[in-house]
Amino acid sequence: MYQFFLNAFIGLLVVLFVVEWFSRMGGRTVHILEAEAARDFKRFQALYLIIYLIMVSADWLQGPYVYALYEYYGYDKSEIALLFICGFLSSLVFGTFVGAIADKYGRKLMCVVFGVAYSISCITKLFNNFQILMLGRILSGIATSLLFSSFESWMVYEHNRMGFPTGALSQTFSYATFGNGVVAIICGLLASWCADTWGFVSPFMLSLAFLVIGTLLVVGMWGENYGDSTVDVKGTFTNAIVAMKQDKKIWLIGCVQSLFEAAMYTFVFMWTPALQGEKSETEPKEVLPFGLIFAAYMVCIMIGSSLFSIITSKWDISPERLGKYLFLVASGALLVPYFAVNRSIIAFAFLLFEVCCGIYFPCIGTIRGKYIPESSRAALMNFFRIGLNFLVVVVLVKVSALSNSTVFLICSLWLMISFFLHSYFVNLIPQHANNKV
């Protein structure tokens, strides 16, 4: 598999260069703004992206070595699985109401809480104590809910407050996804160097430094904004539920997001055993080039981000309409492991799925920005993660009883359901509201 992914990585870099060059040619997003407004938008965009990518870098620095650190501390697979499940359950439980707290008391405040909670989680990695590590996973789950809701909620509110057009919002999401891929590769290399030099705890200490810097920048450079601050947390929570009841489009967005991201997170757990193949008594499993594969996946995400810019700005296809094709292709990609046995074919399907992920993030972000009400935005975004975390926990609990191909079949079915739900969502949109759908 090393040669396959080496060739794929080189080829993907060429593809990335071409699509990124094409997406930059004659870009129209800033052209739709007046010169002064364009400068204001660029300043705002940079202010958000720099801080957001610093925080995301802290997350990427930890990812490759969480399992390795637990294993180094001497915990077996069942204990490690329990720690991971606890993290998802924490995100499921606390994520239910942290969004309402953000809407009530401020998105900036919750971004600061993210930095503090994740920093403490990093510190817990210094201790080889199961209870302390469990506390770290709980805090990590809370932080994850905040990372994927409060930052976006803050940005969308400020974007709308300053009067920037929706097309510019799409560009910000696209840049965020592209930058995410860049920092993921860089942080993967940094984490590897730190772990080789100072041990498995060191990537978490470097992550802690990023979190401190990012949190200080949020405190010093971002203003506060709210959802509906006139009601209490319970009222914000209730308003979010009422909004879903009154507008089918909102809960459809939530269902689609939960299903796609559940498949995506399940994929994260399953691609390694799928590429290693079935265990043989005579031959050991192949040691995969994890760093190279990870880098290839991130380049695919960057390609997807650039393709989103090309499709929506140059081909004039709306994110709503693009989503229909996206979910269909993603479903087909994860169906391949159910039928195929050739690992190169499976690997190609996985690369295609990562491209779909690169398109998905700016696509769903733009859609959320259009259709989720500002008064309870953070609360609703965390509601959407409840189904995601529930599905992932169920799969993690049952994964030992299921074959690899069966798990991918389930993921493909989730994505196919998201295709039908999204198609229904598009049909609910008035034509005059989006003449490109």
Short mmCIF file of C-alpha atoms in Angstrom, two decimals:
data_model
loop_
_atom_site.label_atom_id
_atom_site.label_comp_id
_atom_site.label_asym_id
_atom_site.label_seq_id
_atom_site.Cartn_x
_atom_site.Cartn_y
_atom_site.Cartn_z
CA MET A 1 0.00 0.00 0.00
CA TYR A 2 2.97 2.34 0.43
CA GLN A 3 3.59 2.66 -3.29
CA PHE A 4 -0.09 3.17 -4.01
CA PHE A 5 -0.42 6.02 -1.52
CA LEU A 6 2.90 7.56 -2.55
CA ASN A 7 1.71 7.70 -6.16
CA ALA A 8 -1.70 8.88 -5.03
CA PHE A 9 -0.21 11.63 -2.87
CA ILE A 10 1.93 12.96 -5.71
CA GLY A 11 -0.99 12.83 -8.15
CA LEU A 12 -3.31 14.51 -5.64
CA LEU A 13 -0.84 17.36 -5.13
CA VAL A 14 -0.90 17.98 -8.89
CA VAL A 15 -4.72 17.90 -8.89
CA LEU A 16 -4.78 20.27 -5.90
CA PHE A 17 -2.51 22.74 -7.68
CA VAL A 18 -4.71 22.71 -10.79
CA VAL A 19 -8.08 23.08 -9.04
CA GLU A 20 -6.77 25.70 -6.62
CA TRP A 21 -5.29 27.73 -9.50
CA PHE A 22 -8.55 27.47 -11.40
CA SER A 23 -10.63 28.45 -8.35
CA ARG A 24 -8.51 31.59 -7.85
CA MET A 25 -8.81 32.76 -11.46
CA GLY A 26 -11.27 35.59 -11.74
CA GLY A 27 -12.83 34.89 -8.36
CA ARG A 28 -15.99 36.92 -8.02
CA THR A 29 -16.71 36.79 -4.30
CA VAL A 30 -14.84 39.94 -3.36
CA HIS A 31 -15.80 41.57 -6.67
CA ILE A 32 -19.43 41.64 -5.55
CA LEU A 33 -18.38 44.02 -2.77
CA GLU A 34 -17.44 47.66 -3.06
CA ALA A 35 -13.72 48.37 -2.68
CA GLU A 36 -13.99 49.62 0.91
CA ALA A 37 -16.39 46.83 1.90
CA ALA A 38 -14.03 44.29 0.32
CA ARG A 39 -11.18 45.55 2.49
CA ASP A 40 -13.37 45.37 5.59
CA PHE A 41 -14.43 41.86 4.66
CA LYS A 42 -10.85 40.69 4.15
CA ARG A 43 -9.86 42.08 7.55
CA PHE A 44 -12.82 40.38 9.22
CA GLN A 45 -12.16 37.12 7.37
CA ALA A 46 -8.49 37.11 8.40
CA LEU A 47 -9.38 37.90 12.03
CA TYR A 48 -11.68 34.88 12.17
CA LEU A 49 -9.60 32.42 10.15
CA ILE A 50 -6.31 33.05 11.98
CA ILE A 51 -7.83 32.42 15.41
CA TYR A 52 -10.02 29.55 14.21
CA LEU A 53 -7.09 27.77 12.56
CA ILE A 54 -4.94 28.20 15.68
CA MET A 55 -7.65 26.46 17.70
CA VAL A 56 -8.12 23.74 15.08
CA SER A 57 -4.33 23.24 15.05
CA ALA A 58 -4.50 22.49 18.77
CA ASP A 59 -7.08 19.80 18.01
CA TRP A 60 -5.04 18.26 15.18
CA LEU A 61 -1.88 18.13 17.32
CA GLN A 62 -3.66 15.84 19.78
CA GLY A 63 -5.51 13.55 17.38
CA PRO A 64 -2.73 11.22 16.17
CA TYR A 65 -1.46 10.39 19.67
CA VAL A 66 -4.50 10.04 21.93
CA TYR A 67 -4.76 6.28 21.39
CA ALA A 68 -0.97 5.86 21.38
CA LEU A 69 -0.61 7.66 24.72
CA TYR A 70 -3.28 5.53 26.39
CA GLU A 71 -1.61 2.41 25.02
CA TYR A 72 1.78 3.66 26.25
CA TYR A 73 0.30 4.09 29.73
CA GLY A 74 -0.60 0.39 29.67
CA TYR A 75 -4.35 0.41 29.10
CA ASP A 76 -5.87 -2.37 27.04
CA LYS A 77 -8.25 -1.97 24.09
CA SER A 78 -11.42 -2.24 26.18
CA GLU A 79 -10.23 0.47 28.59
CA ILE A 80 -9.19 2.72 25.71
CA ALA A 81 -12.53 2.15 23.99
CA LEU A 82 -14.27 3.15 27.23
CA LEU A 83 -12.31 6.41 27.30
CA PHE A 84 -13.27 7.18 23.70
CA ILE A 85 -16.93 6.30 24.27
CA CYS A 86 -16.94 8.56 27.32
CA GLY A 87 -15.72 11.43 25.14
CA PHE A 88 -18.55 10.95 22.64
CA LEU A 89 -21.13 10.60 25.42
CA SER A 90 -19.82 13.78 27.02
CA SER A 91 -20.27 15.63 23.74
CA LEU A 92 -23.75 14.12 23.39
CA VAL A 93 -24.90 15.06 26.91
CA PHE A 94 -23.23 18.42 27.50
CA GLY A 95 -23.53 19.46 23.88
CA THR A 96 -27.30 19.44 24.33
CA PHE A 97 -27.26 22.62 26.42
CA VAL A 98 -23.85 24.33 25.93
CA GLY A 99 -25.22 25.82 22.71
CA ALA A 100 -28.12 27.38 24.62
CA ILE A 101 -25.63 28.79 27.13
CA ALA A 102 -23.62 30.29 24.24
CA ASP A 103 -26.72 31.95 22.77
CA LYS A 104 -27.67 33.36 26.18
CA TYR A 105 -24.30 34.41 27.65
CA GLY A 106 -22.23 34.95 24.52
CA ARG A 107 -20.46 33.02 21.74
CA LYS A 108 -17.11 34.69 22.50
CA LEU A 109 -17.38 33.56 26.13
CA MET A 110 -17.96 29.98 25.02
CA CYS A 111 -14.96 30.16 22.68
CA VAL A 112 -12.90 31.12 25.73
CA VAL A 113 -14.47 28.25 27.69
CA PHE A 114 -13.43 25.95 24.84
CA GLY A 115 -9.82 27.07 25.23
CA VAL A 116 -9.86 26.60 29.01
CA ALA A 117 -11.63 23.19 28.92
CA TYR A 118 -9.37 21.81 26.20
CA SER A 119 -6.28 23.16 27.98
CA ILE A 120 -7.22 21.30 31.18
CA SER A 121 -7.84 18.20 29.06
CA CYS A 122 -4.27 18.49 27.74
CA ILE A 123 -2.90 18.77 31.28
CA THR A 124 -4.69 15.56 32.32
CA LYS A 125 -2.55 13.68 29.77
CA LEU A 126 0.44 14.18 32.08
CA PHE A 127 -1.06 11.72 34.58
CA ASN A 128 -1.19 7.95 34.17
CA ASN A 129 -4.41 7.70 36.14
CA PHE A 130 -7.58 6.31 34.58
CA GLN A 131 -9.94 8.63 36.49
CA ILE A 132 -7.94 11.73 35.58
CA LEU A 133 -7.75 10.62 31.95
CA MET A 134 -11.50 10.05 32.01
CA LEU A 135 -11.97 13.62 33.25
CA GLY A 136 -9.82 14.72 30.33
CA ARG A 137 -12.08 12.87 27.86
CA ILE A 138 -15.17 14.48 29.39
CA LEU A 139 -13.63 17.93 29.02
CA SER A 140 -12.53 17.05 25.50
CA GLY A 141 -16.11 16.10 24.60
CA ILE A 142 -17.40 19.44 25.90
CA ALA A 143 -14.66 21.29 24.01
CA THR A 144 -15.49 19.48 20.78
CA SER A 145 -19.12 20.62 21.01
CA LEU A 146 -17.95 24.20 21.48
CA LEU A 147 -15.37 24.07 18.68
CA PHE A 148 -17.93 23.02 16.10
CA SER A 149 -20.67 25.43 17.16
CA SER A 150 -19.58 28.57 19.02
CA PHE A 151 -16.83 29.65 16.61
CA GLU A 152 -19.06 29.33 13.55
CA SER A 153 -21.97 30.99 15.37
CA TRP A 154 -19.77 33.95 16.29
CA MET A 155 -18.49 34.33 12.73
CA VAL A 156 -21.90 34.08 11.03
CA TYR A 157 -23.42 36.66 13.40
CA GLU A 158 -20.59 39.13 12.78
CA HIS A 159 -20.73 38.47 9.03
CA ASN A 160 -24.44 39.29 8.92
CA ARG A 161 -24.09 42.25 11.31
CA MET A 162 -21.53 43.84 9.00
CA GLY A 163 -23.82 43.36 6.02
CA PHE A 164 -21.57 41.11 3.94
CA PRO A 165 -23.33 39.02 1.24
CA THR A 166 -24.02 35.30 1.47
CA GLY A 167 -21.55 34.55 -1.33
CA ALA A 168 -18.76 35.93 0.84
CA LEU A 169 -19.87 33.61 3.66
CA SER A 170 -19.37 30.64 1.34
CA GLN A 171 -15.85 31.84 0.64
CA THR A 172 -15.02 32.00 4.35
CA PHE A 173 -16.23 28.44 4.90
CA SER A 174 -14.24 27.27 1.86
CA TYR A 175 -11.06 28.95 3.12
CA ALA A 176 -11.62 27.49 6.58
CA THR A 177 -11.88 23.96 5.15
CA PHE A 178 -8.83 24.45 2.92
CA GLY A 179 -6.83 25.89 5.83
CA ASN A 180 -7.97 23.01 8.00
CA GLY A 181 -6.32 20.59 5.58
CA VAL A 182 -3.10 22.61 5.51
CA VAL A 183 -2.76 22.85 9.29
CA ALA A 184 -3.71 19.19 9.68
CA ILE A 185 -0.73 18.13 7.57
CA ILE A 186 1.64 20.56 9.30
CA CYS A 187 0.40 19.59 12.77
CA GLY A 188 0.67 15.90 11.93
CA LEU A 189 4.34 16.40 11.09
CA LEU A 190 4.89 18.57 14.17
CA ALA A 191 3.20 16.07 16.47
CA SER A 192 5.26 13.24 15.00
CA TRP A 193 8.51 15.15 15.52
CA CYS A 194 7.57 16.07 19.09
CA ALA A 195 6.56 12.49 19.95
CA ASP A 196 9.80 11.08 18.50
CA THR A 197 11.89 13.67 20.34
CA TRP A 198 10.19 14.05 23.72
CA GLY A 199 7.61 11.29 23.98
CA PHE A 200 3.88 10.85 23.48
CA VAL A 201 2.87 13.56 25.98
CA SER A 202 4.72 16.35 24.14
CA PRO A 203 2.15 16.87 21.32
CA PHE A 204 -0.44 17.62 23.99
CA MET A 205 1.84 20.21 25.62
CA LEU A 206 2.38 21.88 22.23
CA SER A 207 -1.39 21.82 21.77
CA LEU A 208 -1.73 23.50 25.16
CA ALA A 209 0.50 26.35 23.94
CA PHE A 210 -1.69 26.83 20.85
CA LEU A 211 -4.81 26.87 23.01
CA VAL A 212 -3.40 29.52 25.34
CA ILE A 213 -2.38 31.73 22.40
CA GLY A 214 -5.73 31.27 20.64
CA THR A 215 -7.73 31.96 23.80
CA LEU A 216 -5.79 35.17 24.49
CA LEU A 217 -6.43 36.32 20.91
CA VAL A 218 -10.17 35.66 21.31
CA VAL A 219 -10.23 37.66 24.56
CA GLY A 220 -8.30 40.56 23.07
CA MET A 221 -9.56 40.77 19.49
CA TRP A 222 -13.15 39.47 19.27
CA GLY A 223 -16.27 41.30 20.33
CA GLU A 224 -19.12 39.52 22.06
CA ASN A 225 -22.35 38.54 20.34
CA TYR A 226 -25.44 36.64 21.44
CA GLY A 227 -28.49 34.81 20.24
CA ASP A 228 -31.53 36.00 22.17
CA SER A 229 -29.98 37.23 25.41
CA THR A 230 -33.33 38.42 26.78
CA VAL A 231 -34.41 34.89 27.66
CA ASP A 232 -32.85 32.44 30.10
CA VAL A 233 -31.01 29.27 29.12
CA LYS A 234 -34.18 27.20 29.37
CA GLY A 235 -35.94 29.70 27.13
CA THR A 236 -33.15 29.54 24.55
CA PHE A 237 -33.35 25.76 24.68
CA THR A 238 -37.12 25.92 24.20
CA ASN A 239 -36.81 28.42 21.35
CA ALA A 240 -34.49 26.05 19.53
CA ILE A 241 -37.03 23.21 19.80
CA VAL A 242 -39.85 25.51 18.68
CA ALA A 243 -37.79 26.64 15.69
CA MET A 244 -37.32 23.03 14.60
CA LYS A 245 -41.04 22.34 14.96
CA GLN A 246 -42.05 25.42 13.00
CA ASP A 247 -39.59 25.04 10.14
CA LYS A 248 -39.04 21.60 8.61
CA LYS A 249 -35.91 22.85 6.86
CA ILE A 250 -34.10 23.23 10.19
CA TRP A 251 -34.58 19.67 11.41
CA LEU A 252 -33.85 18.35 7.93
CA ILE A 253 -30.49 20.15 8.00
CA GLY A 254 -29.87 18.63 11.44
CA CYS A 255 -30.71 15.09 10.30
CA VAL A 256 -28.55 15.37 7.20
CA GLN A 257 -25.63 16.71 9.24
CA SER A 258 -25.95 13.99 11.88
CA LEU A 259 -26.05 11.18 9.32
CA PHE A 260 -23.15 12.45 7.21
CA GLU A 261 -20.87 13.20 10.15
CA ALA A 262 -21.75 9.92 11.88
CA ALA A 263 -20.59 8.13 8.73
CA MET A 264 -17.49 10.32 8.64
CA TYR A 265 -16.49 9.65 12.26
CA THR A 266 -17.19 5.94 11.85
CA PHE A 267 -14.95 6.01 8.77
CA VAL A 268 -12.15 7.45 10.94
CA PHE A 269 -12.30 4.32 13.12
CA MET A 270 -12.73 1.84 10.28
CA TRP A 271 -10.40 2.80 7.43
CA THR A 272 -7.34 1.28 9.09
CA PRO A 273 -8.69 -2.28 9.51
CA ALA A 274 -10.30 -2.07 6.06
CA LEU A 275 -6.96 -1.29 4.38
CA GLN A 276 -5.03 -3.80 6.49
CA GLY A 277 -7.29 -6.59 5.28
CA GLU A 278 -8.42 -9.69 7.11
CA LYS A 279 -6.10 -11.21 9.67
CA SER A 280 -4.12 -14.21 8.47
CA GLU A 281 -2.62 -16.89 10.68
CA THR A 282 0.40 -17.24 8.40
CA GLU A 283 0.97 -13.59 7.46
CA PRO A 284 0.85 -10.61 9.80
CA LYS A 285 -1.19 -7.57 8.91
CA GLU A 286 0.63 -5.03 6.79
CA VAL A 287 1.98 -1.99 8.62
CA LEU A 288 0.34 0.88 6.78
CA PRO A 289 2.13 4.19 6.04
CA PHE A 290 -0.20 6.11 8.35
CA GLY A 291 1.51 9.47 7.95
CA LEU A 292 1.40 9.26 4.16
CA ILE A 293 -2.23 8.12 4.15
CA PHE A 294 -3.23 10.92 6.53
CA ALA A 295 -1.47 13.48 4.32
CA ALA A 296 -3.25 12.10 1.24
CA TYR A 297 -6.62 12.35 3.01
CA MET A 298 -5.94 15.98 3.96
CA VAL A 299 -4.96 16.87 0.39
CA CYS A 300 -8.27 15.32 -0.74
CA ILE A 301 -10.13 17.56 1.72
CA MET A 302 -8.28 20.60 0.33
CA ILE A 303 -9.22 19.52 -3.21
CA GLY A 304 -12.85 19.24 -2.11
CA SER A 305 -12.74 22.74 -0.64
CA SER A 306 -11.37 24.18 -3.89
CA LEU A 307 -13.95 22.24 -5.92
CA PHE A 308 -16.69 23.77 -3.77
CA SER A 309 -15.44 27.24 -4.68
CA ILE A 310 -15.34 26.36 -8.38
CA ILE A 311 -18.76 24.71 -8.44
CA THR A 312 -20.60 27.42 -6.51
CA SER A 313 -18.90 30.53 -7.92
CA LYS A 314 -17.93 29.61 -11.48
CA TRP A 315 -20.56 27.02 -12.37
CA ASP A 316 -23.27 28.93 -10.50
CA ILE A 317 -24.58 25.87 -8.66
CA SER A 318 -25.97 26.61 -5.21
CA PRO A 319 -24.73 24.74 -2.10
CA GLU A 320 -28.28 23.38 -1.70
CA ARG A 321 -28.28 21.78 -5.12
CA LEU A 322 -24.66 20.62 -4.80
CA GLY A 323 -25.54 18.76 -1.61
CA LYS A 324 -27.79 16.31 -3.47
CA TYR A 325 -24.95 15.09 -5.69
CA LEU A 326 -22.46 15.18 -2.82
CA PHE A 327 -24.40 12.76 -0.59
CA LEU A 328 -25.05 10.38 -3.47
CA VAL A 329 -21.35 10.18 -4.41
CA ALA A 330 -20.30 9.82 -0.75
CA SER A 331 -22.78 6.96 -0.27
CA GLY A 332 -21.38 5.18 -3.31
CA ALA A 333 -17.79 5.64 -2.10
CA LEU A 334 -18.46 3.96 1.25
CA LEU A 335 -20.44 1.19 -0.40
CA VAL A 336 -17.31 0.04 -2.27
CA PRO A 337 -15.75 -1.83 0.72
CA TYR A 338 -18.92 -3.93 0.98
CA PHE A 339 -18.40 -5.38 -2.50
CA ALA A 340 -14.71 -4.95 -3.29
CA VAL A 341 -11.83 -7.03 -1.94
CA ASN A 342 -9.02 -5.31 -3.84
CA ARG A 343 -7.41 -2.92 -1.37
CA SER A 344 -6.33 -0.45 -4.06
CA ILE A 345 -9.95 -0.06 -5.18
CA ILE A 346 -11.04 0.40 -1.57
CA ALA A 347 -8.27 2.95 -1.00
CA PHE A 348 -9.38 4.92 -4.09
CA ALA A 349 -12.95 4.94 -2.75
CA PHE A 350 -11.68 6.27 0.58
CA LEU A 351 -9.82 9.09 -1.18
CA LEU A 352 -13.02 9.95 -3.05
CA PHE A 353 -14.94 10.04 0.22
CA GLU A 354 -12.38 12.49 1.66
CA VAL A 355 -12.90 14.76 -1.33
CA CYS A 356 -16.61 14.62 -0.53
CA CYS A 357 -15.80 15.66 3.06
CA GLY A 358 -13.85 18.64 1.71
CA ILE A 359 -16.92 19.74 -0.26
CA TYR A 360 -19.32 18.95 2.58
CA PHE A 361 -17.93 21.30 5.25
CA PRO A 362 -18.23 24.62 3.35
CA CYS A 363 -21.47 23.37 1.79
CA ILE A 364 -23.26 22.57 5.06
CA GLY A 365 -21.74 25.63 6.74
CA THR A 366 -23.20 27.92 4.09
CA ILE A 367 -26.59 26.21 4.33
CA ARG A 368 -26.62 26.54 8.13
CA GLY A 369 -25.73 30.22 7.75
CA LYS A 370 -28.78 30.76 5.51
CA TYR A 371 -31.49 28.79 7.29
CA ILE A 372 -30.68 28.57 11.02
CA PRO A 373 -32.19 31.46 13.03
CA GLU A 374 -29.65 33.70 14.76
CA SER A 375 -31.54 33.73 18.09
CA SER A 376 -30.74 30.07 18.82
CA ARG A 377 -27.98 29.24 16.32
CA ALA A 378 -25.46 27.68 18.73
CA ALA A 379 -28.17 25.70 20.54
CA LEU A 380 -29.48 24.24 17.28
CA MET A 381 -25.99 23.38 16.03
CA ASN A 382 -25.37 21.38 19.19
CA PHE A 383 -28.77 19.69 18.88
CA PHE A 384 -27.60 18.46 15.49
CA ARG A 385 -24.63 16.74 17.13
CA ILE A 386 -26.84 14.65 19.44
CA GLY A 387 -27.80 12.22 16.69
CA LEU A 388 -24.23 12.13 15.42
CA ASN A 389 -22.78 11.17 18.79
CA PHE A 390 -25.54 8.64 19.45
CA LEU A 391 -24.95 6.83 16.15
CA VAL A 392 -21.17 6.76 16.63
CA VAL A 393 -21.46 5.41 20.18
CA VAL A 394 -23.81 2.63 18.99
CA VAL A 395 -21.33 1.61 16.29
CA LEU A 396 -18.38 1.71 18.71
CA VAL A 397 -20.22 -0.50 21.19
CA LYS A 398 -21.22 -3.02 18.49
CA VAL A 399 -18.16 -2.79 16.23
CA SER A 400 -16.53 -5.99 17.52
CA ALA A 401 -19.64 -7.98 16.53
CA LEU A 402 -19.79 -6.55 12.99
CA SER A 403 -17.59 -7.21 9.99
CA ASN A 404 -15.75 -4.30 8.39
CA SER A 405 -17.89 -4.55 5.26
CA THR A 406 -21.10 -4.45 7.30
CA VAL A 407 -20.04 -1.28 9.09
CA PHE A 408 -19.33 0.42 5.76
CA LEU A 409 -22.70 -0.77 4.43
CA ILE A 410 -24.37 0.92 7.41
CA CYS A 411 -22.43 4.12 6.73
CA SER A 412 -23.44 4.02 3.06
CA LEU A 413 -27.09 3.63 4.07
CA TRP A 414 -26.82 6.63 6.41
CA LEU A 415 -25.48 8.69 3.53
CA MET A 416 -28.20 7.48 1.18
CA ILE A 417 -30.83 8.52 3.74
CA SER A 418 -29.15 11.93 3.95
CA PHE A 419 -29.44 12.18 0.16
CA PHE A 420 -33.21 11.66 0.27
CA LEU A 421 -33.66 14.01 3.24
CA HIS A 422 -31.59 16.70 1.54
CA SER A 423 -33.58 16.29 -1.68
CA TYR A 424 -36.75 16.86 0.37
CA PHE A 425 -35.10 19.91 1.96
CA VAL A 426 -34.32 21.39 -1.47
CA ASN A 427 -37.93 20.89 -2.56
CA LEU A 428 -39.08 23.01 0.40
CA ILE A 429 -37.00 26.01 -0.69
CA PRO A 430 -39.00 28.60 -2.67
CA GLN A 431 -37.53 29.11 -6.13
CA HIS A 432 -37.43 32.88 -5.68
CA ALA A 433 -35.33 32.43 -2.52
CA ASN A 434 -32.59 30.66 -4.40
CA ASN A 435 -32.86 30.82 -8.16
CA LYS A 436 -29.92 28.45 -8.59
CA VAL A 437 -31.54 25.48 -6.83
#
